[in-house]
Each structure stands twice: as structure tokens, then as C-alpha cells.
PDB file of C-alpha atoms and ligand atoms in Angstrom:
ATOM      1  CA  MET A 680      87.716  69.845 101.263  1.00  0.00           C
ATOM      2  CA  ILE A 681      89.593  71.002  98.399  1.00  0.00           C
ATOM      3  CA  GLU A 682      89.689  69.877  94.510  1.00  0.00           C
ATOM      4  CA  PHE A 683      92.052  70.901  91.991  1.00  0.00           C
ATOM      5  CA  LYS A 684      90.977  69.186  88.541  1.00  0.00           C
ATOM      6  CA  ASP A 685      92.290  70.507  85.193  1.00  0.00           C
ATOM      7  CA  PHE A 686      93.249  73.817  86.522  1.00  0.00           C
ATOM      8  CA  SER A 687      95.186  76.718  84.692  1.00  0.00           C
ATOM      9  CA  PHE A 688      95.139  79.934  85.230  1.00  0.00           C
ATOM     10  CA  LYS A 689      96.910  82.844  83.237  1.00  0.00           C
ATOM     11  CA  TYR A 690      96.879  86.475  84.325  1.00  0.00           C
ATOM     12  CA  LYS A 691      97.134  87.746  80.777  1.00  0.00           C
ATOM     13  CA  ALA A 692      96.036  85.375  77.681  1.00  0.00           C
ATOM     14  CA  GLY A 693      99.450  85.260  75.462  1.00  0.00           C
ATOM     15  CA  GLU A 694     101.698  84.310  78.429  1.00  0.00           C
ATOM     16  CA  GLU A 695     102.819  81.303  80.171  1.00  0.00           C
ATOM     17  CA  PRO A 696      99.820  79.986  82.801  1.00  0.00           C
ATOM     18  CA  ALA A 697     101.151  81.344  86.359  1.00  0.00           C
ATOM     19  CA  LEU A 698      99.452  77.615  87.757  1.00  0.00           C
ATOM     20  CA  VAL A 699      98.516  74.589  86.405  1.00  0.00           C
ATOM     21  CA  ILE A 700      97.584  71.600  88.401  1.00  0.00           C
ATOM     22  CA  LYS A 701      96.517  68.869  87.241  1.00  0.00           C
ATOM     23  CA  ASN A 702      94.621  66.553  90.475  1.00  0.00           C
ATOM     24  CA  LEU A 703      94.873  67.386  93.988  1.00  0.00           C
ATOM     25  CA  SER A 704      93.194  66.743  97.061  1.00  0.00           C
ATOM     26  CA  ILE A 705      93.970  68.319 100.736  1.00  0.00           C
ATOM     27  CA  GLN A 706      91.757  67.053 103.314  1.00  0.00           C
ATOM     28  CA  LYS A 707      90.501  68.290 106.655  1.00  0.00           C
ATOM     29  CA  GLY A 708      92.359  68.551 109.023  1.00  0.00           C
ATOM     30  CA  ASP A 709      95.681  68.679 107.255  1.00  0.00           C
ATOM     31  CA  PHE A 710      98.569  71.770 107.274  1.00  0.00           C
ATOM     32  CA  VAL A 711     100.396  71.896 103.736  1.00  0.00           C
ATOM     33  CA  GLY A 712     103.198  74.299 103.417  1.00  0.00           C
ATOM     34  CA  ILE A 713     103.466  76.176 100.197  1.00  0.00           C
ATOM     35  CA  ILE A 714     107.371  75.982  98.867  1.00  0.00           C
ATOM     36  CA  GLY A 715     108.924  77.726  95.714  1.00  0.00           C
ATOM     37  CA  ASN A 716     110.624  80.133  93.962  1.00  0.00           C
ATOM     38  CA  SER A 717     109.843  83.210  93.585  1.00  0.00           C
ATOM     39  CA  GLY A 718     107.148  83.504  90.686  1.00  0.00           C
ATOM     40  CA  ALA A 719     106.544  80.043  90.839  1.00  0.00           C
ATOM     41  CA  GLY A 720     102.993  80.235  91.659  1.00  0.00           C
ATOM     42  CA  LYS A 721     102.507  80.621  95.322  1.00  0.00           C
ATOM     43  CA  SER A 722     100.180  83.208  95.258  1.00  0.00           C
ATOM     44  CA  THR A 723      98.731  82.379  92.824  1.00  0.00           C
ATOM     45  CA  PHE A 724      97.835  78.831  94.257  1.00  0.00           C
ATOM     46  CA  THR A 725      96.294  80.761  97.268  1.00  0.00           C
ATOM     47  CA  TYR A 726      94.042  82.970  95.313  1.00  0.00           C
ATOM     48  CA  ALA A 727      92.728  80.126  93.221  1.00  0.00           C
ATOM     49  CA  VAL A 728      92.028  78.122  97.227  1.00  0.00           C
ATOM     50  CA  ASN A 729      90.156  82.121  98.563  1.00  0.00           C
ATOM     51  CA  GLY A 730      88.295  82.448  95.232  1.00  0.00           C
ATOM     52  CA  VAL A 731      90.173  85.779  94.520  1.00  0.00           C
ATOM     53  CA  ILE A 732      90.686  84.081  91.017  1.00  0.00           C
ATOM     54  CA  PRO A 733      88.475  83.842  89.421  1.00  0.00           C
ATOM     55  CA  HIS A 734      86.510  86.919  91.326  1.00  0.00           C
ATOM     56  CA  HIS A 735      88.784  89.624  91.021  1.00  0.00           C
ATOM     57  CA  TYR A 736      91.305  88.821  88.036  1.00  0.00           C
ATOM     58  CA  ASP A 737      90.050  88.299  84.696  1.00  0.00           C
ATOM     59  CA  GLY A 738      92.799  86.452  83.174  1.00  0.00           C
ATOM     60  CA  ASP A 739      92.409  82.706  81.737  1.00  0.00           C
ATOM     61  CA  PHE A 740      90.705  80.470  83.910  1.00  0.00           C
ATOM     62  CA  TYR A 741      90.491  77.064  83.287  1.00  0.00           C
ATOM     63  CA  GLY A 742      89.228  73.924  84.586  1.00  0.00           C
ATOM     64  CA  ALA A 743      87.723  73.866  88.230  1.00  0.00           C
ATOM     65  CA  VAL A 744      89.275  74.396  92.341  1.00  0.00           C
ATOM     66  CA  ARG A 745      86.013  73.219  94.550  1.00  0.00           C
ATOM     67  CA  VAL A 746      86.398  73.922  98.279  1.00  0.00           C
ATOM     68  CA  LYS A 747      83.290  71.969  99.926  1.00  0.00           C
ATOM     69  CA  GLY A 748      82.167  70.399  97.211  1.00  0.00           C
ATOM     70  CA  CYS A 749      81.278  73.880  95.807  1.00  0.00           C
ATOM     71  CA  ASP A 750      82.786  75.070  92.374  1.00  0.00           C
ATOM     72  CA  THR A 751      84.185  78.213  93.045  1.00  0.00           C
ATOM     73  CA  VAL A 752      83.300  80.125  90.083  1.00  0.00           C
ATOM     74  CA  ASP A 753      79.746  79.412  91.684  1.00  0.00           C
ATOM     75  CA  SER A 754      80.046  80.691  95.353  1.00  0.00           C
ATOM     76  CA  SER A 755      80.515  84.096  95.841  1.00  0.00           C
ATOM     77  CA  LEU A 756      83.745  85.643  98.148  1.00  0.00           C
ATOM     78  CA  THR A 757      81.241  85.948 101.716  1.00  0.00           C
ATOM     79  CA  GLN A 758      80.579  82.306 100.829  1.00  0.00           C
ATOM     80  CA  LEU A 759      84.263  81.773 100.049  1.00  0.00           C
ATOM     81  CA  ALA A 760      85.793  83.378 102.972  1.00  0.00           C
ATOM     82  CA  LEU A 761      83.280  81.750 105.435  1.00  0.00           C
ATOM     83  CA  SER A 762      84.762  78.456 104.959  1.00  0.00           C
ATOM     84  CA  VAL A 763      88.357  80.085 103.488  1.00  0.00           C
ATOM     85  CA  GLY A 764      90.008  82.265 106.127  1.00  0.00           C
ATOM     86  CA  SER A 765      92.835  83.680 104.206  1.00  0.00           C
ATOM     87  CA  VAL A 766      95.774  85.814 105.769  1.00  0.00           C
ATOM     88  CA  PHE A 767      97.782  87.712 102.898  1.00  0.00           C
ATOM     89  CA  GLN A 768     101.283  88.876 102.953  1.00  0.00           C
ATOM     90  CA  ASP A 769     100.615  92.971 103.472  1.00  0.00           C
ATOM     91  CA  ILE A 770      98.468  92.517 107.160  1.00  0.00           C
ATOM     92  CA  ASP A 771      98.732  96.223 107.756  1.00  0.00           C
ATOM     93  CA  GLY A 772      96.980  96.115 104.459  1.00  0.00           C
ATOM     94  CA  GLN A 773      94.552  93.968 105.175  1.00  0.00           C
ATOM     95  CA  MET A 774      93.549  95.330 108.809  1.00  0.00           C
ATOM     96  CA  VAL A 775      91.023  97.757 108.699  1.00  0.00           C
ATOM     97  CA  SER A 776      91.017  99.033 112.596  1.00  0.00           C
ATOM     98  CA  SER A 777      93.647 100.810 114.818  1.00  0.00           C
ATOM     99  CA  VAL A 778      92.374  98.316 118.137  1.00  0.00           C
ATOM    100  CA  VAL A 779      92.730  95.024 118.481  1.00  0.00           C
ATOM    101  CA  GLU A 780      89.082  94.199 119.853  1.00  0.00           C
ATOM    102  CA  ASP A 781      88.016  96.435 117.121  1.00  0.00           C
ATOM    103  CA  GLU A 782      89.677  94.723 114.046  1.00  0.00           C
ATOM    104  CA  ILE A 783      88.004  90.932 115.601  1.00  0.00           C
ATOM    105  CA  LEU A 784      84.290  92.700 115.553  1.00  0.00           C
ATOM    106  CA  PHE A 785      85.015  93.752 112.259  1.00  0.00           C
ATOM    107  CA  GLY A 786      84.102  90.703 110.625  1.00  0.00           C
ATOM    108  CA  LEU A 787      82.569  89.382 113.202  1.00  0.00           C
ATOM    109  CA  GLU A 788      79.512  92.394 112.636  1.00  0.00           C
ATOM    110  CA  ASN A 789      79.617  91.970 109.125  1.00  0.00           C
ATOM    111  CA  PHE A 790      79.202  88.071 108.660  1.00  0.00           C
ATOM    112  CA  GLY A 791      76.559  89.123 110.113  1.00  0.00           C
ATOM    113  CA  VAL A 792      77.319  87.443 113.822  1.00  0.00           C
ATOM    114  CA  PRO A 793      74.247  88.379 116.356  1.00  0.00           C
ATOM    115  CA  LYS A 794      75.087  91.213 119.513  1.00  0.00           C
ATOM    116  CA  GLU A 795      74.697  89.680 122.033  1.00  0.00           C
ATOM    117  CA  GLU A 796      77.613  86.630 120.548  1.00  0.00           C
ATOM    118  CA  ILE A 797      80.519  89.022 119.354  1.00  0.00           C
ATOM    119  CA  GLN A 798      82.230  90.038 122.802  1.00  0.00           C
ATOM    120  CA  GLN A 799      82.338  86.717 123.293  1.00  0.00           C
ATOM    121  CA  ARG A 800      83.331  85.561 121.062  1.00  0.00           C
ATOM    122  CA  ILE A 801      85.900  87.850 120.907  1.00  0.00           C
ATOM    123  CA  THR A 802      86.775  86.949 123.792  1.00  0.00           C
ATOM    124  CA  ASP A 803      86.865  83.535 123.188  1.00  0.00           C
ATOM    125  CA  ILE A 804      89.469  83.859 120.676  1.00  0.00           C
ATOM    126  CA  LEU A 805      92.136  86.304 122.154  1.00  0.00           C
ATOM    127  CA  ILE A 806      91.810  83.384 124.739  1.00  0.00           C
ATOM    128  CA  MET A 807      92.911  80.492 122.558  1.00  0.00           C
ATOM    129  CA  VAL A 808      95.413  82.299 121.009  1.00  0.00           C
ATOM    130  CA  GLY A 809      96.660  83.550 124.315  1.00  0.00           C
ATOM    131  CA  ILE A 810      96.041  87.702 123.459  1.00  0.00           C
ATOM    132  CA  GLU A 811      93.737  88.307 125.685  1.00  0.00           C
ATOM    133  CA  ASP A 812      96.348  90.775 127.340  1.00  0.00           C
ATOM    134  CA  LEU A 813      96.238  92.553 123.637  1.00  0.00           C
ATOM    135  CA  ARG A 814      92.905  93.327 123.592  1.00  0.00           C
ATOM    136  CA  TYR A 815      92.277  97.391 123.759  1.00  0.00           C
ATOM    137  CA  ARG A 816      95.878  97.574 122.481  1.00  0.00           C
ATOM    138  CA  ASN A 817      96.832 100.225 119.261  1.00  0.00           C
ATOM    139  CA  ILE A 818      97.791  97.559 116.244  1.00  0.00           C
ATOM    140  CA  ASN A 819     100.041 100.104 114.953  1.00  0.00           C
ATOM    141  CA  THR A 820     102.053  99.867 118.829  1.00  0.00           C
ATOM    142  CA  LEU A 821     102.210  95.955 118.910  1.00  0.00           C
ATOM    143  CA  SER A 822     105.678  94.089 117.017  1.00  0.00           C
ATOM    144  CA  GLY A 823     105.870  92.288 114.429  1.00  0.00           C
ATOM    145  CA  GLY A 824     104.597  89.437 115.682  1.00  0.00           C
ATOM    146  CA  GLN A 825     101.974  89.895 118.206  1.00  0.00           C
ATOM    147  CA  LYS A 826     100.369  92.243 114.831  1.00  0.00           C
ATOM    148  CA  GLN A 827     100.320  88.399 112.751  1.00  0.00           C
ATOM    149  CA  LYS A 828      98.258  86.698 115.248  1.00  0.00           C
ATOM    150  CA  VAL A 829      96.037  89.568 115.844  1.00  0.00           C
ATOM    151  CA  ALA A 830      95.634  88.787 111.681  1.00  0.00           C
ATOM    152  CA  ILE A 831      94.779  85.282 112.458  1.00  0.00           C
ATOM    153  CA  ALA A 832      92.789  85.440 115.885  1.00  0.00           C
ATOM    154  CA  ALA A 833      90.695  88.076 113.301  1.00  0.00           C
ATOM    155  CA  VAL A 834      89.937  85.356 110.280  1.00  0.00           C
ATOM    156  CA  VAL A 835      89.816  82.523 113.002  1.00  0.00           C
ATOM    157  CA  ALA A 836      87.063  84.354 114.557  1.00  0.00           C
ATOM    158  CA  LEU A 837      85.252  83.484 111.734  1.00  0.00           C
ATOM    159  CA  MET A 838      85.727  79.561 111.713  1.00  0.00           C
ATOM    160  CA  PRO A 839      86.785  79.350 108.813  1.00  0.00           C
ATOM    161  CA  ASP A 840      87.008  75.180 107.540  1.00  0.00           C
ATOM    162  CA  ILE A 841      90.803  76.317 105.866  1.00  0.00           C
ATOM    163  CA  LEU A 842      93.537  78.707 106.765  1.00  0.00           C
ATOM    164  CA  VAL A 843      95.140  80.317 104.086  1.00  0.00           C
ATOM    165  CA  LEU A 844      98.383  81.880 105.004  1.00  0.00           C
ATOM    166  CA  ASP A 845     100.862  83.869 102.295  1.00  0.00           C
ATOM    167  CA  GLU A 846     104.081  84.536 103.994  1.00  0.00           C
ATOM    168  CA  PRO A 847     102.791  84.818 107.473  1.00  0.00           C
ATOM    169  CA  THR A 848     106.535  84.940 109.009  1.00  0.00           C
ATOM    170  CA  ALA A 849     107.870  86.815 106.461  1.00  0.00           C
ATOM    171  CA  GLU A 850     109.143  89.762 108.683  1.00  0.00           C
ATOM    172  CA  LEU A 851     109.977  87.928 112.171  1.00  0.00           C
ATOM    173  CA  ASP A 852     112.665  86.869 113.734  1.00  0.00           C
ATOM    174  CA  PRO A 853     113.051  83.153 114.570  1.00  0.00           C
ATOM    175  CA  GLN A 854     111.652  83.500 118.105  1.00  0.00           C
ATOM    176  CA  SER A 855     108.301  85.210 116.358  1.00  0.00           C
ATOM    177  CA  SER A 856     107.856  82.894 113.624  1.00  0.00           C
ATOM    178  CA  GLN A 857     108.401  79.480 116.080  1.00  0.00           C
ATOM    179  CA  GLN A 858     105.597  81.557 117.983  1.00  0.00           C
ATOM    180  CA  ILE A 859     103.062  81.186 114.982  1.00  0.00           C
ATOM    181  CA  TYR A 860     103.526  77.709 113.772  1.00  0.00           C
ATOM    182  CA  ASN A 861     102.825  77.169 117.479  1.00  0.00           C
ATOM    183  CA  MET A 862      99.968  79.236 117.713  1.00  0.00           C
ATOM    184  CA  LEU A 863      98.592  77.310 113.934  1.00  0.00           C
ATOM    185  CA  LYS A 864      99.571  74.004 114.737  1.00  0.00           C
ATOM    186  CA  MET A 865      97.699  74.350 117.696  1.00  0.00           C
ATOM    187  CA  LEU A 866      94.660  75.852 115.071  1.00  0.00           C
ATOM    188  CA  ASN A 867      94.942  72.684 113.554  1.00  0.00           C
ATOM    189  CA  GLN A 868      94.870  70.333 116.308  1.00  0.00           C
ATOM    190  CA  LYS A 869      92.002  71.713 118.369  1.00  0.00           C
ATOM    191  CA  LEU A 870      89.668  72.725 115.845  1.00  0.00           C
ATOM    192  CA  ASN A 871      91.106  71.115 113.220  1.00  0.00           C
ATOM    193  CA  ILE A 872      91.113  73.547 110.572  1.00  0.00           C
ATOM    194  CA  THR A 873      93.126  72.759 107.878  1.00  0.00           C
ATOM    195  CA  ILE A 874      96.071  74.874 107.047  1.00  0.00           C
ATOM    196  CA  ILE A 875      97.459  76.461 103.938  1.00  0.00           C
ATOM    197  CA  VAL A 876     100.826  78.121 104.825  1.00  0.00           C
ATOM    198  CA  VAL A 877     103.113  79.509 101.707  1.00  0.00           C
ATOM    199  CA  GLU A 878     106.628  79.689 103.470  1.00  0.00           C
ATOM    200  CA  GLN A 879     109.725  80.452 102.812  1.00  0.00           C
ATOM    201  CA  LYS A 880     111.443  78.659 105.678  1.00  0.00           C
ATOM    202  CA  ILE A 881     111.511  75.342 105.242  1.00  0.00           C
ATOM    203  CA  MET A 882     112.510  74.169 109.016  1.00  0.00           C
ATOM    204  CA  LEU A 883     110.044  75.940 110.170  1.00  0.00           C
ATOM    205  CA  LEU A 884     107.017  73.446 107.754  1.00  0.00           C
ATOM    206  CA  SER A 885     109.553  70.432 107.778  1.00  0.00           C
ATOM    207  CA  GLU A 886     108.957  70.731 111.913  1.00  0.00           C
ATOM    208  CA  PHE A 887     105.318  72.104 111.126  1.00  0.00           C
ATOM    209  CA  SER A 888     103.296  70.814 108.105  1.00  0.00           C
ATOM    210  CA  LYS A 889     102.088  67.372 107.873  1.00  0.00           C
ATOM    211  CA  ARG A 890     102.445  67.868 104.042  1.00  0.00           C
ATOM    212  CA  ILE A 891     104.776  70.097 101.582  1.00  0.00           C
ATOM    213  CA  ILE A 892     104.349  71.003  98.000  1.00  0.00           C
ATOM    214  CA  ILE A 893     107.108  72.187  96.381  1.00  0.00           C
ATOM    215  CA  LEU A 894     105.803  74.708  93.524  1.00  0.00           C
ATOM    216  CA  ASP A 895     108.469  75.569  90.301  1.00  0.00           C
ATOM    217  CA  LYS A 896     107.550  77.613  87.190  1.00  0.00           C
ATOM    218  CA  GLY A 897     103.418  77.554  88.152  1.00  0.00           C
ATOM    219  CA  LYS A 898     103.886  73.439  88.235  1.00  0.00           C
ATOM    220  CA  ILE A 899     103.613  71.094  90.953  1.00  0.00           C
ATOM    221  CA  TYR A 900     107.664  69.632  91.902  1.00  0.00           C
ATOM    222  CA  LEU A 901     106.829  67.780  94.322  1.00  0.00           C
ATOM    223  CA  ASP A 902     103.551  67.015  96.773  1.00  0.00           C
ATOM    224  CA  GLY A 903     103.979  64.512 100.185  1.00  0.00           C
ATOM    225  CA  THR A 904     105.112  64.086 103.752  1.00  0.00           C
ATOM    226  CA  PRO A 905     107.867  66.819 105.054  1.00  0.00           C
ATOM    227  CA  LYS A 906     110.727  63.747 104.961  1.00  0.00           C
ATOM    228  CA  GLU A 907     109.635  62.698 101.564  1.00  0.00           C
ATOM    229  CA  VAL A 908     110.319  65.658  99.852  1.00  0.00           C
ATOM    230  CA  LEU A 909     113.209  67.059 102.060  1.00  0.00           C
ATOM    231  CA  SER A 910     114.814  63.500 101.326  1.00  0.00           C
ATOM    232  CA  ASP A 911     114.536  64.673  97.277  1.00  0.00           C
ATOM    233  CA  THR A 912     115.613  67.532  97.184  1.00  0.00           C
TER     234      THR A 912
HETATM  235  P1  ADP B2056     105.472  87.056  95.704  1.00  0.00           P
HETATM  236  O1  ADP B2056     106.471  86.410  94.822  1.00  0.00           O
HETATM  237  O2  ADP B2056     105.899  87.735  97.361  1.00  0.00           O
HETATM  238  O3  ADP B2056     104.307  86.416  95.791  1.00  0.00           O
HETATM  239  P2  ADP B2056     105.178  88.813  93.882  1.00  0.00           P
HETATM  240  O4  ADP B2056     106.810  89.792  93.579  1.00  0.00           O
HETATM  241  O5  ADP B2056     105.592  87.772  92.998  1.00  0.00           O
HETATM  242  O6  ADP B2056     105.454  88.352  95.243  1.00  0.00           O
HETATM  243  O7  ADP B2056     104.052  90.351  93.758  1.00  0.00           O
HETATM  244  C1  ADP B2056     104.062  91.229  94.260  1.00  0.00           C
HETATM  245  C2  ADP B2056     102.566  92.103  93.805  1.00  0.00           C
HETATM  246  O8  ADP B2056     102.456  92.246  92.921  1.00  0.00           O
HETATM  247  C3  ADP B2056     100.849  90.798  93.576  1.00  0.00           C
HETATM  248  O9  ADP B2056     100.770  91.351  93.450  1.00  0.00           O
HETATM  249  C4  ADP B2056     101.375  89.918  92.421  1.00  0.00           C
HETATM  250  O10 ADP B2056      99.586  89.746  92.190  1.00  0.00           O
HETATM  251  C5  ADP B2056     102.156  91.474  92.002  1.00  0.00           C
HETATM  252  N1  ADP B2056     102.539  90.630  90.327  1.00  0.00           N
HETATM  253  C6  ADP B2056     103.762  89.834  91.037  1.00  0.00           C
HETATM  254  N2  ADP B2056     103.685  89.793  89.127  1.00  0.00           N
HETATM  255  C7  ADP B2056     102.842  90.324  88.587  1.00  0.00           C
HETATM  256  C8  ADP B2056     103.189  90.641  86.454  1.00  0.00           C
HETATM  257  N3  ADP B2056     104.014  90.219  86.170  1.00  0.00           N
HETATM  258  N4  ADP B2056     102.627  92.027  86.746  1.00  0.00           N
HETATM  259  C9  ADP B2056     101.712  92.733  87.063  1.00  0.00           C
HETATM  260  N5  ADP B2056     101.199  92.107  89.124  1.00  0.00           N
HETATM  261  C10 ADP B2056     102.790  91.205  89.091  1.00  0.00           C
HETATM  262  P1  ADP B2057     105.258  83.720  93.820  1.00  0.00           P
HETATM  263  O1  ADP B2057     103.566  83.552  95.133  1.00  0.00           O
HETATM  264  O2  ADP B2057     105.935  81.927  94.045  1.00  0.00           O
HETATM  265  O3  ADP B2057     105.599  84.234  94.278  1.00  0.00           O
HETATM  266  P2  ADP B2057     103.067  84.035  92.170  1.00  0.00           P
HETATM  267  O4  ADP B2057     102.197  83.421  92.409  1.00  0.00           O
HETATM  268  O5  ADP B2057     103.108  85.915  92.951  1.00  0.00           O
HETATM  269  O6  ADP B2057     103.503  83.848  92.364  1.00  0.00           O
HETATM  270  O7  ADP B2057     103.563  84.766  90.588  1.00  0.00           O
HETATM  271  C1  ADP B2057     103.388  83.080  89.642  1.00  0.00           C
HETATM  272  C2  ADP B2057     103.253  84.350  87.999  1.00  0.00           C
HETATM  273  O8  ADP B2057     102.598  84.735  87.910  1.00  0.00           O
HETATM  274  C3  ADP B2057     104.625  84.890  88.054  1.00  0.00           C
HETATM  275  O9  ADP B2057     104.650  84.633  86.949  1.00  0.00           O
HETATM  276  C4  ADP B2057     104.513  86.133  88.059  1.00  0.00           C
HETATM  277  O10 ADP B2057     105.066  87.352  87.641  1.00  0.00           O
HETATM  278  C5  ADP B2057     103.142  85.879  87.465  1.00  0.00           C
HETATM  279  N1  ADP B2057     101.508  86.983  88.145  1.00  0.00           N
HETATM  280  C6  ADP B2057     102.135  86.857  89.798  1.00  0.00           C
HETATM  281  N2  ADP B2057     100.827  87.830  89.539  1.00  0.00           N
HETATM  282  C7  ADP B2057     100.324  88.405  88.035  1.00  0.00           C
HETATM  283  C8  ADP B2057      99.523  89.388  88.152  1.00  0.00           C
HETATM  284  N3  ADP B2057      98.723  90.575  88.780  1.00  0.00           N
HETATM  285  N4  ADP B2057      99.898  90.015  87.014  1.00  0.00           N
HETATM  286  C9  ADP B2057     100.307  89.159  86.043  1.00  0.00           C
HETATM  287  N5  ADP B2057     100.599  88.506  86.084  1.00  0.00           N
HETATM  288  C10 ADP B2057     101.288  87.996  87.552  1.00  0.00           C
END
């Protein structure tokens, strides 16, 4: 589903690479947690998977990242967005509408989903993630956890194969964080969406992820099941 081959990326020439990955593959249906200190390359990893690198940065890019067999260099960001849904750290900046259903509608319209299908798709996704009661709410009045669910729902409505999230629980209390991970688990199991999530809360990954990759100074330090990785740290 995702393959890194001799990948290396520097934001600026002359600096140390922000991320170097010789070989890595992630299979369909996996649930991968990415951990590491600040500056370890976690966000850069997510950008390599969703094509923000190299499309939005003109640093030094080497090697290849393939998503569903297609090189990200050769794929347009729109093509990639159909395979890889991204929930960025700054969800307030990511969301474009003031009402929940409009936020989901926006993506569906943009990706050319037929008008007669759109209302049904909105209903289906809201029910699936358990927020149909929020449909007509103003996003600015929602709690952090509810907003995060809306951001995820809007992306999943586009039916991506892969969902990439950068610290979705950074601003959430333990209970809301748990709810977000229950939602990710359900999406992983029901829709077989491959989940890649940057997360600092190691306990959440040990409970929910199938695989943990620890990044350190731009390199993979450990990669294995939560049990394997956590017994080594
Ligand atoms: P995080 O560690 O949560 O990924 P950072 O604080 O590293 O967040 O980065 C926040 C933003 O600043 C990102 O958009 C990142 O690309 C940018 N950034 C990080 N380091 C640098 C740097 N050395 N020069 C310019 N921009 C940077
Ligand atoms: P993390 O998400 O683990 O905090 P990042 O992927 O944001 O790490 O950053 C990895 C390295 O790349 C850091 O050294 C950071 O300073 C650098 N970096 C990140 N974004 C930029 C940017 N926009 N310009 C220059 N350097 C950056």
C-alpha cells in the first residue's frame, strides 16, 4: 500500500536531512503509530505519505515513495488525496465551513461526487462515526473532541484507502482522546482503512495500534508491534 525506497528529504540544502528511510512498507489495513521527540521527522513522514513532500516543498528529495504502486512524484496532489486522507495538526486551519454538514459537503463537491449522492454520503458518514446529532451545528461551538471527529469524518467521506493524522489528540483530554482512537479503530476494522497516526501518548498506541515506528533524528529507531517496541524502550 505504501513503500519508501531510499527516501531522503532536506527542507534546505546543506542541512541534515529531516527524514531518511531506506526501506519501509506499510500494508493495507495496518494501524501504524509514529512516535518520536520534537524534530524527529514525524510531520515530515506524514508529508511524504500524502505528497505534500515533494509537491509543496522544493527541498532536496531523493528516492521514492509509492502509494498503491504509484510514485508520489508522478501523482497529482488531487489523485493522491483520493487515496490518502490527511488530518493535519491545525484542524481549525484545515476546516473551511462553519456548519458541520457543509464541511463534509465541501470535500464531496470538490471531488466531484454526484449531487444526488452527496446528502446520502453525509448521512452515512455522520451515522458511522456517531455524530449525526452534530449535523447542523456551528463548528465553532463544538468541543475539541467533536471538532476532531468532524475533521476526520470530512476526510473519510471521500473514502480514502489511507488516513494520515498528525497528533489528533494533542489538545484533547484523556476521555476524548480515547473516543478518537475508538473511532479510528472502527474505521480501521469496518472500512479496512490503513491508519497512520503521529501520537505522543504512547499508552494510546500500545492499546490501539498494530505497529509502532519510533523516529529519532530523522531515522527509524524501532519498528515493530507495540509489544516488541515497548519492551525495547
Ligand atoms: P511539530 O514538532 O509538532 O511537527 P514543529 O514545531 O516542528 O511542529 O513545526 C511547526 C511548523 O514549523 C511546521 O509547519 C514545520 O514545517 C515548521 N518548521 C519546523 N522546523 C522548522 C525550521 N527549522 N525552519 C522552518 N520551519 C520549520
Ligand atoms: P516532528 O514532527 O517530529 O517534530 P518535523 O518533521 O516537523 O519533526 O521536523 C523534522 C526536522 O525538519 C526538524 O529538524 C525540523 O526543524 C525540520 N523542519 C521541519 N519543517 C521544516 C521547514 N518547513 N523548513 C525547514 N526545516 C524544517
